[in-house]
C-alpha positions as a printed Julia matrix, in Angstrom:
267×3 Matrix{Float64}:
  -8.35  -25.86  -39.07
 -10.84  -25.19  -36.44
 -10.22  -21.38  -34.42
  -9.54  -22.05  -31.06
 -12.4   -20.33  -29.21
 -11.8   -18.4   -25.97
 -13.65  -19.5   -22.71
 -14.24  -16.62  -20.33
 -12.68  -17.35  -16.81
 -15.9   -17.15  -14.7
 -16.46  -20.33  -17.14
 -13.74  -22.16  -15.77
 -13.94  -21.47  -12.29
 -14.7   -24.15   -9.63
 -16.45  -23.98   -6.84
 -14.05  -25.43   -4.67
 -10.8   -23.51   -3.64
  -7.78  -24.0    -1.91
  -7.22  -21.6     0.65
  -4.09  -19.6     0.78
  -4.24  -17.17    4.41
  -2.36  -13.98    3.63
  -0.92  -11.96    6.91
  -0.13   -8.91    5.16
  -3.1    -6.85    2.56
  -5.74   -8.33    0.8
  -4.58   -8.93   -2.84
  -7.35   -7.34   -5.63
  -8.66   -9.06   -8.65
  -7.09   -7.75  -12.2
  -3.8    -8.2   -11.53
  -0.37  -10.04  -12.04
   1.9   -10.11   -9.35
   4.41  -12.77   -7.58
   3.63  -14.1    -4.37
   6.51  -15.74   -2.16
   5.58  -18.91   -0.35
   7.73  -20.09    2.61
   5.16  -22.1     5.06
   5.07  -25.97    4.18
   1.38  -25.81    4.5
   1.0   -22.98    1.53
   3.34  -25.15   -0.43
   1.13  -28.15   -0.18
  -1.69  -25.69   -1.32
   0.2   -25.1    -4.24
   0.81  -28.62   -5.11
  -2.75  -29.4    -4.7
  -3.83  -26.64   -6.9
  -1.09  -27.46   -9.66
  -2.21  -31.13   -9.6
  -6.0   -30.05  -10.19
  -7.0   -26.69  -12.04
  -4.25  -24.43  -10.48
  -6.81  -22.23   -8.89
  -5.88  -20.71   -5.62
  -7.92  -18.39   -3.12
  -6.58  -15.66   -1.11
  -8.02  -14.86    1.84
  -6.62  -12.36    4.29
  -6.09  -13.0     7.84
  -8.03  -11.22   10.48
  -5.28  -10.47   12.63
  -2.18  -10.34   10.76
  -0.13  -12.28   13.54
  -1.96  -15.44   13.43
   0.38  -18.38   13.39
  -1.13  -21.5    11.97
  -4.46  -20.08   10.9
  -7.49  -21.94   10.65
 -11.0   -21.31    8.92
 -12.06  -19.17   12.43
  -8.83  -16.91   11.97
  -9.75  -15.8     8.0
 -12.04  -13.26    6.52
 -14.94  -14.81    4.22
 -14.2   -12.62    1.15
 -10.93  -13.44   -1.22
  -9.78  -13.58   -4.39
  -9.65  -16.45   -6.99
  -6.24  -16.31   -8.77
  -5.02  -18.65  -11.37
  -1.23  -19.97  -10.81
   0.96  -19.0   -13.96
   4.62  -19.94  -13.15
   6.24  -21.5    -9.85
   9.34  -21.13   -9.22
  11.6   -23.13   -6.64
  13.97  -21.18   -4.46
  17.17  -22.34   -3.04
  16.55  -21.63    0.36
  13.41  -24.26   -0.43
  10.89  -21.66   -0.72
   8.77  -20.78   -3.71
   8.04  -17.99   -5.9
   4.87  -18.42   -8.01
   3.08  -15.81  -10.28
  -0.18  -15.87   -9.9
  -3.54  -13.77  -11.8
  -6.12  -12.72  -10.03
  -9.22  -13.04  -11.4
 -12.75  -12.58   -9.44
 -13.89  -12.13   -5.75
 -15.66  -14.96   -3.86
 -17.65  -15.48   -0.47
 -16.5   -18.57    1.6
 -19.57  -20.34    1.89
 -18.44  -23.95    3.67
 -15.11  -25.06    4.58
 -14.48  -28.49    3.48
 -10.94  -28.97    5.45
 -10.82  -26.42    8.48
  -7.13  -26.51    9.51
  -4.35  -26.29    7.19
  -4.11  -26.93    3.83
  -7.36  -25.55    4.43
 -10.16  -25.95    1.55
 -13.96  -24.16    1.06
 -16.65  -24.24   -0.92
 -17.32  -20.54   -2.62
 -19.42  -18.48   -4.77
 -18.29  -15.85   -7.06
 -19.23  -12.31   -6.37
 -20.47  -10.04   -9.38
 -19.94   -6.46   -9.48
 -23.33   -4.85   -9.26
 -24.59   -0.77  -10.13
 -21.55   -0.34  -12.72
 -23.85    1.69  -15.33
 -25.02    4.94  -14.02
 -24.4     8.88  -14.57
 -23.07    8.51  -10.59
 -20.72    5.65  -11.15
 -19.07    7.57  -14.27
 -18.98   11.03  -12.35
 -17.58    8.94   -9.8
 -14.8     7.66  -12.0
 -13.56   11.02  -13.58
 -13.75   12.08   -9.91
 -11.33    9.49   -8.64
  -8.9     9.97  -11.59
  -8.73   13.76  -11.11
  -8.37   13.35   -7.52
  -5.4    10.74   -7.94
  -3.62   12.59  -10.79
  -3.37   15.36   -7.99
  -2.3    13.4    -5.3
   0.51   11.44   -7.47
   1.52   14.83   -8.63
   2.26   15.8    -5.15
   3.45   12.26   -3.62
   6.74   10.81   -5.79
   5.6     7.08   -4.19
   3.09    6.83   -7.59
   5.39    6.68  -10.37
   5.19    6.79  -13.87
   4.19    3.25  -14.52
   1.02    3.56  -11.65
  -0.28    6.7   -13.26
  -0.27    5.1   -16.43
  -1.99    1.98  -15.14
  -4.52    4.49  -13.57
  -5.16    5.49  -17.23
  -5.63    2.61  -18.79
  -7.88    0.94  -16.59
 -11.52    1.08  -18.16
 -13.84   -0.22  -15.68
 -14.67    1.15  -12.5
 -14.77   -1.35  -10.21
 -11.15   -1.81  -11.25
 -10.44    2.01  -10.75
 -11.57    1.75   -7.63
  -9.9    -1.63   -6.33
  -6.51   -0.48   -7.84
  -6.82    2.77   -6.13
  -7.61    0.66   -3.14
  -4.36   -1.3    -3.54
  -2.18    1.36   -3.86
  -2.89    3.91   -0.9
  -1.99    3.7     2.48
  -4.44    2.69    4.25
  -5.3    -0.02    6.47
  -6.03   -3.51    6.2
  -9.37   -3.84    7.14
  -9.79   -1.09    5.08
  -9.12   -2.56    2.16
 -10.6    -5.5     3.36
 -13.99   -3.95    3.41
 -13.18   -2.41   -0.37
 -12.98   -5.88   -1.42
 -16.19   -6.81    0.28
 -18.21   -4.24   -2.03
 -19.65   -5.37   -4.51
 -21.94   -2.39   -5.41
 -20.01   -0.54   -7.76
 -20.67    3.03   -6.79
 -20.55    2.25   -2.66
 -17.09    1.08   -3.21
 -15.96    4.32   -5.38
 -17.02    6.12   -3.29
 -15.43    4.75   -0.1
 -11.91    5.45   -1.9
 -12.91    8.44   -2.85
 -12.92    9.24    1.25
  -9.88    7.4     1.72
  -8.08    9.92   -0.99
  -9.56   13.11    0.82
  -7.61   11.43    3.94
  -4.61   10.93    2.07
  -4.79   14.61    0.49
  -4.92   15.66    4.47
  -2.55   13.6     5.28
   0.1    14.91    2.72
  -1.2    18.57    3.5
   0.18   18.45    7.22
   3.0    16.43    6.47
   4.07   19.06    3.96
   3.34   21.59    6.77
   5.19   20.15    9.37
   7.97   19.6     6.92
   7.95   23.39    5.93
   8.55   24.29    9.5
  11.36   22.19    9.95
  13.24   23.14    7.12
  12.36   26.88    8.46
  13.8    25.62   11.83
  16.87   24.43   10.2
  17.38   27.84    8.31
  17.12   29.69   11.16
  19.2    27.68   13.21
  22.26   27.15   10.13
  21.78   31.34    9.97
  22.66   31.82   13.49
  25.66   29.25   13.52
  27.1    31.49   10.18
  26.22   34.88   11.95
  27.65   33.55   15.3
  30.65   32.1    13.3
  31.01   35.63   11.26
  31.31   37.83   14.59
  33.68   34.85   15.99
  36.58   35.91   12.92
  35.67   39.77   13.2
  36.23   39.84   17.1
  39.39   37.46   16.52
  40.48   39.7    13.7
  40.27   43.01   15.97
  41.74   41.09   18.92
  38.78   41.17   20.92
  37.84   38.17   22.94
  35.84   35.6    21.11
  33.51   34.82   23.69
  31.99   35.7    27.33
  34.67   32.88   28.48
  37.77   33.94   27.05
  36.85   37.61   27.83
  36.12   36.52   31.56
  39.99   35.34   31.19
  41.27   37.77   29.67
  40.59   40.18   32.47
  41.54   38.03   35.4
  45.03   37.34   33.68
  45.39   41.16   32.93
  44.66   41.96   36.92
  47.05   38.98   37.68
  49.72   40.48   35.16
  49.32   43.86   36.99
């Protein structure tokens, strides 16, 4: 029996893609993730893609709130994904599991209205083998390790994923996808094919995140200090009241004033 030959993904990619507009953030290559499909137009895209090669193009909209997006509302760089599994939901929607493969650039729209389709060219990473890139890889992993130790959001699974990623470009993509940065900044990373430039920009994002965490920590310490001071004052006042009550003294200024008037009336 002849051995089955594995064909690289870039050899089976088609230059015509049905496009699903993303209202949220861009999705980077190299991940396996679920994707909720609720719009009828997007469902039609999924159906047409499954009827051919199972490939879809994921492109972020320029404005997140755009309704019924057309070609003019989309960025020009996105990610091609393979639909691995489709699940029909009770509410009529779809849940698809996708494996994202590669960046692409839209050269021309074949259908400008939904369901949108486009002719695309695929983008290869460049400048990924230099001493600068290797140094940047180490710097990114070191900085992210420090960031994850000070931020509980980064789970152990995320930390393991960072260590196991072996390609500089994928390291930059993965870090960019989990950092709290603007969707436009993530799109900029997606559009950057030069690995060194991509990693340098992600390093800037990490530094900003570290600064924000430092400020957040400082504010939290100030708040905790005020709370502790307030609690100490409260307990001291309550203790003083108890002592005065035990000694038969007025508990507070108002009760003391009341006591003096009462004694004057009694006399």
